[in-house]
Amino acid sequence: MLAFKMMFSVLKIASTLAVGYTVYRMFPARQEQTEPAAFAPGETSDTSSSRFADVRNAGPDSMRSDVDDWDKVDQAADESFPASDPPAY
């Protein structure tokens, strides 16, 4: 009876590991990003300048991710970056 319980426990552990490994293999490995996260594809930061920080152009066209709804408040907030105070809309 003890051997049966031990074998059942080993089988549970093995099946759990097999399922975990299968789920792990289903997702592709992360690839290194060559562009900075905030910049749109093709828009690169100018590293030759002596600016304090690289800032992307404002607007949804300069973003890496697609934006579904973009209004004047979003545009004003995006244009105000890296200012400390957002626009008062």
PDB file of N, CA and C in Angstrom:
ATOM      1  N   MET A   1       0.820  -1.188   0.000  1.00  0.00           N
ATOM      2  CA  MET A   1       0.000   0.000   0.000  1.00  0.00           C
ATOM      3  C   MET A   1       0.871   1.262   0.000  1.00  0.00           C
ATOM      4  N   LEU A   2       1.936   1.275   0.784  1.00  0.00           N
ATOM      5  CA  LEU A   2       2.839   2.412   0.832  1.00  0.00           C
ATOM      6  C   LEU A   2       3.546   2.606  -0.501  1.00  0.00           C
ATOM      7  N   ALA A   3       3.936   1.521  -1.137  1.00  0.00           N
ATOM      8  CA  ALA A   3       4.601   1.609  -2.438  1.00  0.00           C
ATOM      9  C   ALA A   3       3.654   2.205  -3.479  1.00  0.00           C
ATOM     10  N   PHE A   4       2.381   1.851  -3.436  1.00  0.00           N
ATOM     11  CA  PHE A   4       1.398   2.386  -4.366  1.00  0.00           C
ATOM     12  C   PHE A   4       1.243   3.896  -4.182  1.00  0.00           C
ATOM     13  N   LYS A   5       1.167   4.354  -2.930  1.00  0.00           N
ATOM     14  CA  LYS A   5       1.040   5.788  -2.661  1.00  0.00           C
ATOM     15  C   LYS A   5       2.268   6.545  -3.121  1.00  0.00           C
ATOM     16  N   MET A   6       3.447   5.948  -2.912  1.00  0.00           N
ATOM     17  CA  MET A   6       4.681   6.597  -3.329  1.00  0.00           C
ATOM     18  C   MET A   6       4.758   6.681  -4.855  1.00  0.00           C
ATOM     19  N   MET A   7       4.374   5.599  -5.532  1.00  0.00           N
ATOM     20  CA  MET A   7       4.405   5.597  -6.988  1.00  0.00           C
ATOM     21  C   MET A   7       3.389   6.592  -7.540  1.00  0.00           C
ATOM     22  N   PHE A   8       2.213   6.686  -6.917  1.00  0.00           N
ATOM     23  CA  PHE A   8       1.200   7.638  -7.337  1.00  0.00           C
ATOM     24  C   PHE A   8       1.712   9.073  -7.174  1.00  0.00           C
ATOM     25  N   SER A   9       2.427   9.370  -6.084  1.00  0.00           N
ATOM     26  CA  SER A   9       2.990  10.699  -5.864  1.00  0.00           C
ATOM     27  C   SER A   9       4.043  11.023  -6.911  1.00  0.00           C
ATOM     28  N   VAL A  10       4.878  10.061  -7.233  1.00  0.00           N
ATOM     29  CA  VAL A  10       5.911  10.268  -8.250  1.00  0.00           C
ATOM     30  C   VAL A  10       5.267  10.523  -9.610  1.00  0.00           C
ATOM     31  N   LEU A  11       4.206   9.798  -9.920  1.00  0.00           N
ATOM     32  CA  LEU A  11       3.503  10.011 -11.190  1.00  0.00           C
ATOM     33  C   LEU A  11       2.845  11.389 -11.246  1.00  0.00           C
ATOM     34  N   LYS A  12       2.288  11.848 -10.136  1.00  0.00           N
ATOM     35  CA  LYS A  12       1.695  13.188 -10.096  1.00  0.00           C
ATOM     36  C   LYS A  12       2.753  14.252 -10.332  1.00  0.00           C
ATOM     37  N   ILE A  13       3.901  14.098  -9.701  1.00  0.00           N
ATOM     38  CA  ILE A  13       4.984  15.066  -9.870  1.00  0.00           C
ATOM     39  C   ILE A  13       5.486  15.045 -11.308  1.00  0.00           C
ATOM     40  N   ALA A  14       5.677  13.855 -11.861  1.00  0.00           N
ATOM     41  CA  ALA A  14       6.168  13.735 -13.235  1.00  0.00           C
ATOM     42  C   ALA A  14       5.175  14.327 -14.235  1.00  0.00           C
ATOM     43  N   SER A  15       3.902  14.091 -14.033  1.00  0.00           N
ATOM     44  CA  SER A  15       2.909  14.639 -14.963  1.00  0.00           C
ATOM     45  C   SER A  15       2.818  16.157 -14.838  1.00  0.00           C
ATOM     46  N   THR A  16       2.947  16.667 -13.638  1.00  0.00           N
ATOM     47  CA  THR A  16       2.942  18.114 -13.448  1.00  0.00           C
ATOM     48  C   THR A  16       4.135  18.751 -14.140  1.00  0.00           C
ATOM     49  N   LEU A  17       5.303  18.151 -14.007  1.00  0.00           N
ATOM     50  CA  LEU A  17       6.491  18.658 -14.684  1.00  0.00           C
ATOM     51  C   LEU A  17       6.343  18.574 -16.197  1.00  0.00           C
ATOM     52  N   ALA A  18       5.770  17.506 -16.700  1.00  0.00           N
ATOM     53  CA  ALA A  18       5.577  17.359 -18.142  1.00  0.00           C
ATOM     54  C   ALA A  18       4.622  18.421 -18.683  1.00  0.00           C
ATOM     55  N   VAL A  19       3.540  18.685 -17.970  1.00  0.00           N
ATOM     56  CA  VAL A  19       2.598  19.718 -18.402  1.00  0.00           C
ATOM     57  C   VAL A  19       3.268  21.093 -18.346  1.00  0.00           C
ATOM     58  N   GLY A  20       4.003  21.368 -17.290  1.00  0.00           N
ATOM     59  CA  GLY A  20       4.709  22.646 -17.172  1.00  0.00           C
ATOM     60  C   GLY A  20       5.717  22.840 -18.292  1.00  0.00           C
ATOM     61  N   TYR A  21       6.457  21.804 -18.625  1.00  0.00           N
ATOM     62  CA  TYR A  21       7.446  21.897 -19.700  1.00  0.00           C
ATOM     63  C   TYR A  21       6.758  22.105 -21.045  1.00  0.00           C
ATOM     64  N   THR A  22       5.638  21.456 -21.262  1.00  0.00           N
ATOM     65  CA  THR A  22       4.895  21.615 -22.514  1.00  0.00           C
ATOM     66  C   THR A  22       4.390  23.041 -22.668  1.00  0.00           C
ATOM     67  N   VAL A  23       3.850  23.607 -21.596  1.00  0.00           N
ATOM     68  CA  VAL A  23       3.381  24.992 -21.639  1.00  0.00           C
ATOM     69  C   VAL A  23       4.558  25.937 -21.872  1.00  0.00           C
ATOM     70  N   TYR A  24       5.673  25.681 -21.247  1.00  0.00           N
ATOM     71  CA  TYR A  24       6.863  26.507 -21.420  1.00  0.00           C
ATOM     72  C   TYR A  24       7.329  26.491 -22.878  1.00  0.00           C
ATOM     73  N   ARG A  25       7.294  25.330 -23.504  1.00  0.00           N
ATOM     74  CA  ARG A  25       7.763  25.202 -24.882  1.00  0.00           C
ATOM     75  C   ARG A  25       6.774  25.786 -25.888  1.00  0.00           C
ATOM     76  N   MET A  26       5.542  26.002 -25.488  1.00  0.00           N
ATOM     77  CA  MET A  26       4.550  26.558 -26.403  1.00  0.00           C
ATOM     78  C   MET A  26       4.821  28.016 -26.727  1.00  0.00           C
ATOM     79  N   PHE A  27       5.406  28.748 -25.807  1.00  0.00           N
ATOM     80  CA  PHE A  27       5.663  30.161 -26.010  1.00  0.00           C
ATOM     81  C   PHE A  27       7.057  30.349 -26.593  1.00  0.00           C
ATOM     82  N   PRO A  28       7.178  31.170 -27.654  1.00  0.00           N
ATOM     83  CA  PRO A  28       8.499  31.374 -28.254  1.00  0.00           C
ATOM     84  C   PRO A  28       9.401  32.175 -27.318  1.00  0.00           C
ATOM     85  N   ALA A  29      10.675  31.992 -27.504  1.00  0.00           N
ATOM     86  CA  ALA A  29      11.647  32.708 -26.674  1.00  0.00           C
ATOM     87  C   ALA A  29      11.582  34.194 -26.983  1.00  0.00           C
ATOM     88  N   ARG A  30      11.835  34.998 -25.997  1.00  0.00           N
ATOM     89  CA  ARG A  30      11.856  36.439 -26.209  1.00  0.00           C
ATOM     90  C   ARG A  30      13.056  36.799 -27.059  1.00  0.00           C
ATOM     91  N   GLN A  31      12.825  37.678 -28.008  1.00  0.00           N
ATOM     92  CA  GLN A  31      13.903  38.131 -28.863  1.00  0.00           C
ATOM     93  C   GLN A  31      14.346  39.504 -28.401  1.00  0.00           C
ATOM     94  N   GLU A  32      15.597  39.772 -28.586  1.00  0.00           N
ATOM     95  CA  GLU A  32      16.137  41.059 -28.182  1.00  0.00           C
ATOM     96  C   GLU A  32      15.534  42.163 -29.049  1.00  0.00           C
ATOM     97  N   GLN A  33      15.147  43.269 -28.435  1.00  0.00           N
ATOM     98  CA  GLN A  33      14.624  44.399 -29.179  1.00  0.00           C
ATOM     99  C   GLN A  33      15.785  45.296 -29.564  1.00  0.00           C
ATOM    100  N   THR A  34      15.818  45.663 -30.817  1.00  0.00           N
ATOM    101  CA  THR A  34      16.909  46.517 -31.272  1.00  0.00           C
ATOM    102  C   THR A  34      16.557  47.988 -31.160  1.00  0.00           C
ATOM    103  N   GLU A  35      15.271  48.314 -31.194  1.00  0.00           N
ATOM    104  CA  GLU A  35      14.827  49.700 -31.067  1.00  0.00           C
ATOM    105  C   GLU A  35      14.440  49.969 -29.614  1.00  0.00           C
ATOM    106  N   PRO A  36      14.615  51.189 -29.136  1.00  0.00           N
ATOM    107  CA  PRO A  36      14.109  51.516 -27.801  1.00  0.00           C
ATOM    108  C   PRO A  36      12.591  51.335 -27.749  1.00  0.00           C
ATOM    109  N   ALA A  37      12.067  51.018 -26.612  1.00  0.00           N
ATOM    110  CA  ALA A  37      10.658  50.646 -26.473  1.00  0.00           C
ATOM    111  C   ALA A  37       9.702  51.761 -26.878  1.00  0.00           C
ATOM    112  N   ALA A  38      10.025  52.999 -26.631  1.00  0.00           N
ATOM    113  CA  ALA A  38       9.086  54.079 -26.912  1.00  0.00           C
ATOM    114  C   ALA A  38       9.087  54.498 -28.372  1.00  0.00           C
ATOM    115  N   PHE A  39      10.126  54.170 -29.115  1.00  0.00           N
ATOM    116  CA  PHE A  39      10.255  54.638 -30.480  1.00  0.00           C
ATOM    117  C   PHE A  39       9.530  53.731 -31.460  1.00  0.00           C
ATOM    118  N   ALA A  40       8.917  54.310 -32.481  1.00  0.00           N
ATOM    119  CA  ALA A  40       8.265  53.550 -33.537  1.00  0.00           C
ATOM    120  C   ALA A  40       9.341  52.871 -34.391  1.00  0.00           C
ATOM    121  N   PRO A  41       8.986  51.790 -35.087  1.00  0.00           N
ATOM    122  CA  PRO A  41       9.963  51.151 -35.982  1.00  0.00           C
ATOM    123  C   PRO A  41      10.468  52.142 -37.027  1.00  0.00           C
ATOM    124  N   GLY A  42      11.758  52.193 -37.195  1.00  0.00           N
ATOM    125  CA  GLY A  42      12.369  53.123 -38.137  1.00  0.00           C
ATOM    126  C   GLY A  42      12.733  54.459 -37.523  1.00  0.00           C
ATOM    127  N   GLU A  43      12.185  54.793 -36.395  1.00  0.00           N
ATOM    128  CA  GLU A  43      12.494  56.051 -35.715  1.00  0.00           C
ATOM    129  C   GLU A  43      13.500  55.731 -34.623  1.00  0.00           C
ATOM    130  N   THR A  44      14.701  56.218 -34.774  1.00  0.00           N
ATOM    131  CA  THR A  44      15.747  55.880 -33.814  1.00  0.00           C
ATOM    132  C   THR A  44      16.139  57.103 -33.009  1.00  0.00           C
ATOM    133  N   SER A  45      16.749  56.836 -31.890  1.00  0.00           N
ATOM    134  CA  SER A  45      17.238  57.933 -31.061  1.00  0.00           C
ATOM    135  C   SER A  45      18.570  58.401 -31.614  1.00  0.00           C
ATOM    136  N   ASP A  46      18.840  59.667 -31.471  1.00  0.00           N
ATOM    137  CA  ASP A  46      20.087  60.242 -31.956  1.00  0.00           C
ATOM    138  C   ASP A  46      21.109  60.187 -30.833  1.00  0.00           C
ATOM    139  N   THR A  47      21.975  59.205 -30.864  1.00  0.00           N
ATOM    140  CA  THR A  47      22.941  59.030 -29.772  1.00  0.00           C
ATOM    141  C   THR A  47      24.162  59.913 -29.938  1.00  0.00           C
ATOM    142  N   SER A  48      24.306  60.567 -31.086  1.00  0.00           N
ATOM    143  CA  SER A  48      25.491  61.408 -31.284  1.00  0.00           C
ATOM    144  C   SER A  48      25.348  62.781 -30.648  1.00  0.00           C
ATOM    145  N   SER A  49      24.138  63.179 -30.319  1.00  0.00           N
ATOM    146  CA  SER A  49      23.939  64.501 -29.729  1.00  0.00           C
ATOM    147  C   SER A  49      24.237  64.463 -28.235  1.00  0.00           C
ATOM    148  N   SER A  50      24.351  65.633 -27.663  1.00  0.00           N
ATOM    149  CA  SER A  50      24.652  65.721 -26.232  1.00  0.00           C
ATOM    150  C   SER A  50      23.400  66.050 -25.429  1.00  0.00           C
ATOM    151  N   ARG A  51      22.231  65.618 -25.908  1.00  0.00           N
ATOM    152  CA  ARG A  51      20.998  65.875 -25.178  1.00  0.00           C
ATOM    153  C   ARG A  51      21.003  65.095 -23.861  1.00  0.00           C
ATOM    154  N   PHE A  52      20.210  65.587 -22.931  1.00  0.00           N
ATOM    155  CA  PHE A  52      20.119  64.910 -21.638  1.00  0.00           C
ATOM    156  C   PHE A  52      19.485  63.547 -21.779  1.00  0.00           C
ATOM    157  N   ALA A  53      18.402  63.475 -22.543  1.00  0.00           N
ATOM    158  CA  ALA A  53      17.701  62.204 -22.725  1.00  0.00           C
ATOM    159  C   ALA A  53      17.110  62.159 -24.123  1.00  0.00           C
ATOM    160  N   ASP A  54      17.011  60.972 -24.667  1.00  0.00           N
ATOM    161  CA  ASP A  54      16.389  60.797 -25.969  1.00  0.00           C
ATOM    162  C   ASP A  54      14.885  60.762 -25.789  1.00  0.00           C
ATOM    163  N   VAL A  55      14.176  61.603 -26.546  1.00  0.00           N
ATOM    164  CA  VAL A  55      12.728  61.683 -26.459  1.00  0.00           C
ATOM    165  C   VAL A  55      12.173  61.459 -27.866  1.00  0.00           C
ATOM    166  N   ARG A  56      11.172  60.595 -27.981  1.00  0.00           N
ATOM    167  CA  ARG A  56      10.582  60.331 -29.289  1.00  0.00           C
ATOM    168  C   ARG A  56       9.683  61.488 -29.686  1.00  0.00           C
ATOM    169  N   ASN A  57       9.334  61.544 -30.961  1.00  0.00           N
ATOM    170  CA  ASN A  57       8.395  62.549 -31.442  1.00  0.00           C
ATOM    171  C   ASN A  57       7.025  62.304 -30.834  1.00  0.00           C
ATOM    172  N   ALA A  58       6.216  63.356 -30.731  1.00  0.00           N
ATOM    173  CA  ALA A  58       4.885  63.237 -30.140  1.00  0.00           C
ATOM    174  C   ALA A  58       3.899  62.693 -31.162  1.00  0.00           C
ATOM    175  N   GLY A  59       2.869  62.063 -30.670  1.00  0.00           N
ATOM    176  CA  GLY A  59       1.782  61.600 -31.518  1.00  0.00           C
ATOM    177  C   GLY A  59       1.719  60.098 -31.642  1.00  0.00           C
ATOM    178  N   PRO A  60       0.570  59.579 -32.062  1.00  0.00           N
ATOM    179  CA  PRO A  60       0.389  58.133 -32.156  1.00  0.00           C
ATOM    180  C   PRO A  60       1.216  57.498 -33.262  1.00  0.00           C
ATOM    181  N   ASP A  61       1.610  58.282 -34.287  1.00  0.00           N
ATOM    182  CA  ASP A  61       2.424  57.719 -35.372  1.00  0.00           C
ATOM    183  C   ASP A  61       3.842  57.406 -34.924  1.00  0.00           C
ATOM    184  N   SER A  62       4.292  58.007 -33.849  1.00  0.00           N
ATOM    185  CA  SER A  62       5.650  57.795 -33.361  1.00  0.00           C
ATOM    186  C   SER A  62       5.723  56.766 -32.248  1.00  0.00           C
ATOM    187  N   MET A  63       4.615  56.077 -31.989  1.00  0.00           N
ATOM    188  CA  MET A  63       4.581  55.078 -30.932  1.00  0.00           C
ATOM    189  C   MET A  63       4.739  53.692 -31.514  1.00  0.00           C
ATOM    190  N   ARG A  64       5.360  52.806 -30.768  1.00  0.00           N
ATOM    191  CA  ARG A  64       5.537  51.430 -31.217  1.00  0.00           C
ATOM    192  C   ARG A  64       4.213  50.679 -31.245  1.00  0.00           C
ATOM    193  N   SER A  65       3.378  50.864 -30.250  1.00  0.00           N
ATOM    194  CA  SER A  65       2.108  50.148 -30.184  1.00  0.00           C
ATOM    195  C   SER A  65       1.024  50.940 -30.919  1.00  0.00           C
ATOM    196  N   ASP A  66       0.036  50.225 -31.416  1.00  0.00           N
ATOM    197  CA  ASP A  66      -1.083  50.873 -32.093  1.00  0.00           C
ATOM    198  C   ASP A  66      -2.037  51.463 -31.059  1.00  0.00           C
ATOM    199  N   VAL A  67      -2.574  52.639 -31.371  1.00  0.00           N
ATOM    200  CA  VAL A  67      -3.487  53.335 -30.468  1.00  0.00           C
ATOM    201  C   VAL A  67      -4.874  53.324 -31.089  1.00  0.00           C
ATOM    202  N   ASP A  68      -5.860  52.841 -30.345  1.00  0.00           N
ATOM    203  CA  ASP A  68      -7.224  52.750 -30.871  1.00  0.00           C
ATOM    204  C   ASP A  68      -7.913  54.110 -30.924  1.00  0.00           C
ATOM    205  N   ASP A  69      -7.932  54.803 -29.810  1.00  0.00           N
ATOM    206  CA  ASP A  69      -8.592  56.106 -29.778  1.00  0.00           C
ATOM    207  C   ASP A  69      -7.631  57.126 -29.172  1.00  0.00           C
ATOM    208  N   TRP A  70      -7.398  58.187 -29.914  1.00  0.00           N
ATOM    209  CA  TRP A  70      -6.422  59.209 -29.539  1.00  0.00           C
ATOM    210  C   TRP A  70      -7.134  60.545 -29.641  1.00  0.00           C
ATOM    211  N   ASP A  71      -7.281  61.264 -28.526  1.00  0.00           N
ATOM    212  CA  ASP A  71      -7.984  62.536 -28.560  1.00  0.00           C
ATOM    213  C   ASP A  71      -7.021  63.678 -28.259  1.00  0.00           C
ATOM    214  N   LYS A  72      -7.579  64.899 -28.161  1.00  0.00           N
ATOM    215  CA  LYS A  72      -6.716  66.066 -27.969  1.00  0.00           C
ATOM    216  C   LYS A  72      -6.037  66.045 -26.593  1.00  0.00           C
ATOM    217  N   VAL A  73      -6.644  65.419 -25.598  1.00  0.00           N
ATOM    218  CA  VAL A  73      -6.017  65.318 -24.278  1.00  0.00           C
ATOM    219  C   VAL A  73      -4.792  64.400 -24.353  1.00  0.00           C
ATOM    220  N   ASP A  74      -4.944  63.278 -25.049  1.00  0.00           N
ATOM    221  CA  ASP A  74      -3.801  62.387 -25.224  1.00  0.00           C
ATOM    222  C   ASP A  74      -2.679  63.088 -25.983  1.00  0.00           C
ATOM    223  N   GLN A  75      -3.049  63.846 -27.033  1.00  0.00           N
ATOM    224  CA  GLN A  75      -2.048  64.549 -27.824  1.00  0.00           C
ATOM    225  C   GLN A  75      -1.327  65.595 -26.981  1.00  0.00           C
ATOM    226  N   ALA A  76      -2.069  66.363 -26.186  1.00  0.00           N
ATOM    227  CA  ALA A  76      -1.457  67.402 -25.355  1.00  0.00           C
ATOM    228  C   ALA A  76      -0.554  66.791 -24.283  1.00  0.00           C
ATOM    229  N   ALA A  77      -0.994  65.694 -23.690  1.00  0.00           N
ATOM    230  CA  ALA A  77      -0.165  65.035 -22.682  1.00  0.00           C
ATOM    231  C   ALA A  77       1.102  64.458 -23.308  1.00  0.00           C
ATOM    232  N   ASP A  78       0.987  63.906 -24.498  1.00  0.00           N
ATOM    233  CA  ASP A  78       2.141  63.342 -25.181  1.00  0.00           C
ATOM    234  C   ASP A  78       3.121  64.434 -25.581  1.00  0.00           C
ATOM    235  N   GLU A  79       2.607  65.581 -26.020  1.00  0.00           N
ATOM    236  CA  GLU A  79       3.476  66.689 -26.408  1.00  0.00           C
ATOM    237  C   GLU A  79       4.144  67.352 -25.207  1.00  0.00           C
ATOM    238  N   SER A  80       3.544  67.243 -24.022  1.00  0.00           N
ATOM    239  CA  SER A  80       4.113  67.917 -22.844  1.00  0.00           C
ATOM    240  C   SER A  80       5.265  67.124 -22.225  1.00  0.00           C
ATOM    241  N   PHE A  81       5.420  65.843 -22.588  1.00  0.00           N
ATOM    242  CA  PHE A  81       6.498  65.039 -22.011  1.00  0.00           C
ATOM    243  C   PHE A  81       7.825  65.572 -22.475  1.00  0.00           C
ATOM    244  N   PRO A  82       8.825  65.705 -21.677  1.00  0.00           N
ATOM    245  CA  PRO A  82       9.039  65.311 -20.295  1.00  0.00           C
ATOM    246  C   PRO A  82       8.812  66.430 -19.287  1.00  0.00           C
ATOM    247  N   ALA A  83       7.891  67.343 -19.555  1.00  0.00           N
ATOM    248  CA  ALA A  83       7.569  68.391 -18.599  1.00  0.00           C
ATOM    249  C   ALA A  83       7.012  67.792 -17.320  1.00  0.00           C
ATOM    250  N   SER A  84       7.143  68.508 -16.250  1.00  0.00           N
ATOM    251  CA  SER A  84       6.704  67.976 -14.965  1.00  0.00           C
ATOM    252  C   SER A  84       5.198  68.088 -14.759  1.00  0.00           C
ATOM    253  N   ASP A  85       4.562  69.020 -15.452  1.00  0.00           N
ATOM    254  CA  ASP A  85       3.122  69.229 -15.252  1.00  0.00           C
ATOM    255  C   ASP A  85       2.360  68.864 -16.514  1.00  0.00           C
ATOM    256  N   PRO A  86       1.345  68.009 -16.416  1.00  0.00           N
ATOM    257  CA  PRO A  86       0.536  67.685 -17.588  1.00  0.00           C
ATOM    258  C   PRO A  86      -0.390  68.846 -17.926  1.00  0.00           C
ATOM    259  N   PRO A  87      -0.948  68.868 -19.133  1.00  0.00           N
ATOM    260  CA  PRO A  87      -1.882  69.937 -19.475  1.00  0.00           C
ATOM    261  C   PRO A  87      -3.142  69.868 -18.629  1.00  0.00           C
ATOM    262  N   ALA A  88      -3.803  71.022 -18.467  1.00  0.00           N
ATOM    263  CA  ALA A  88      -4.981  71.092 -17.614  1.00  0.00           C
ATOM    264  C   ALA A  88      -6.242  70.966 -18.437  1.00  0.00           C
ATOM    265  N   TYR A  89      -6.570  69.774 -18.881  1.00  0.00           N
ATOM    266  CA  TYR A  89      -7.816  69.524 -19.616  1.00  0.00           C
ATOM    267  C   TYR A  89      -8.815  68.901 -18.712  1.00  0.00           C
TER     268      TYR A  89
END
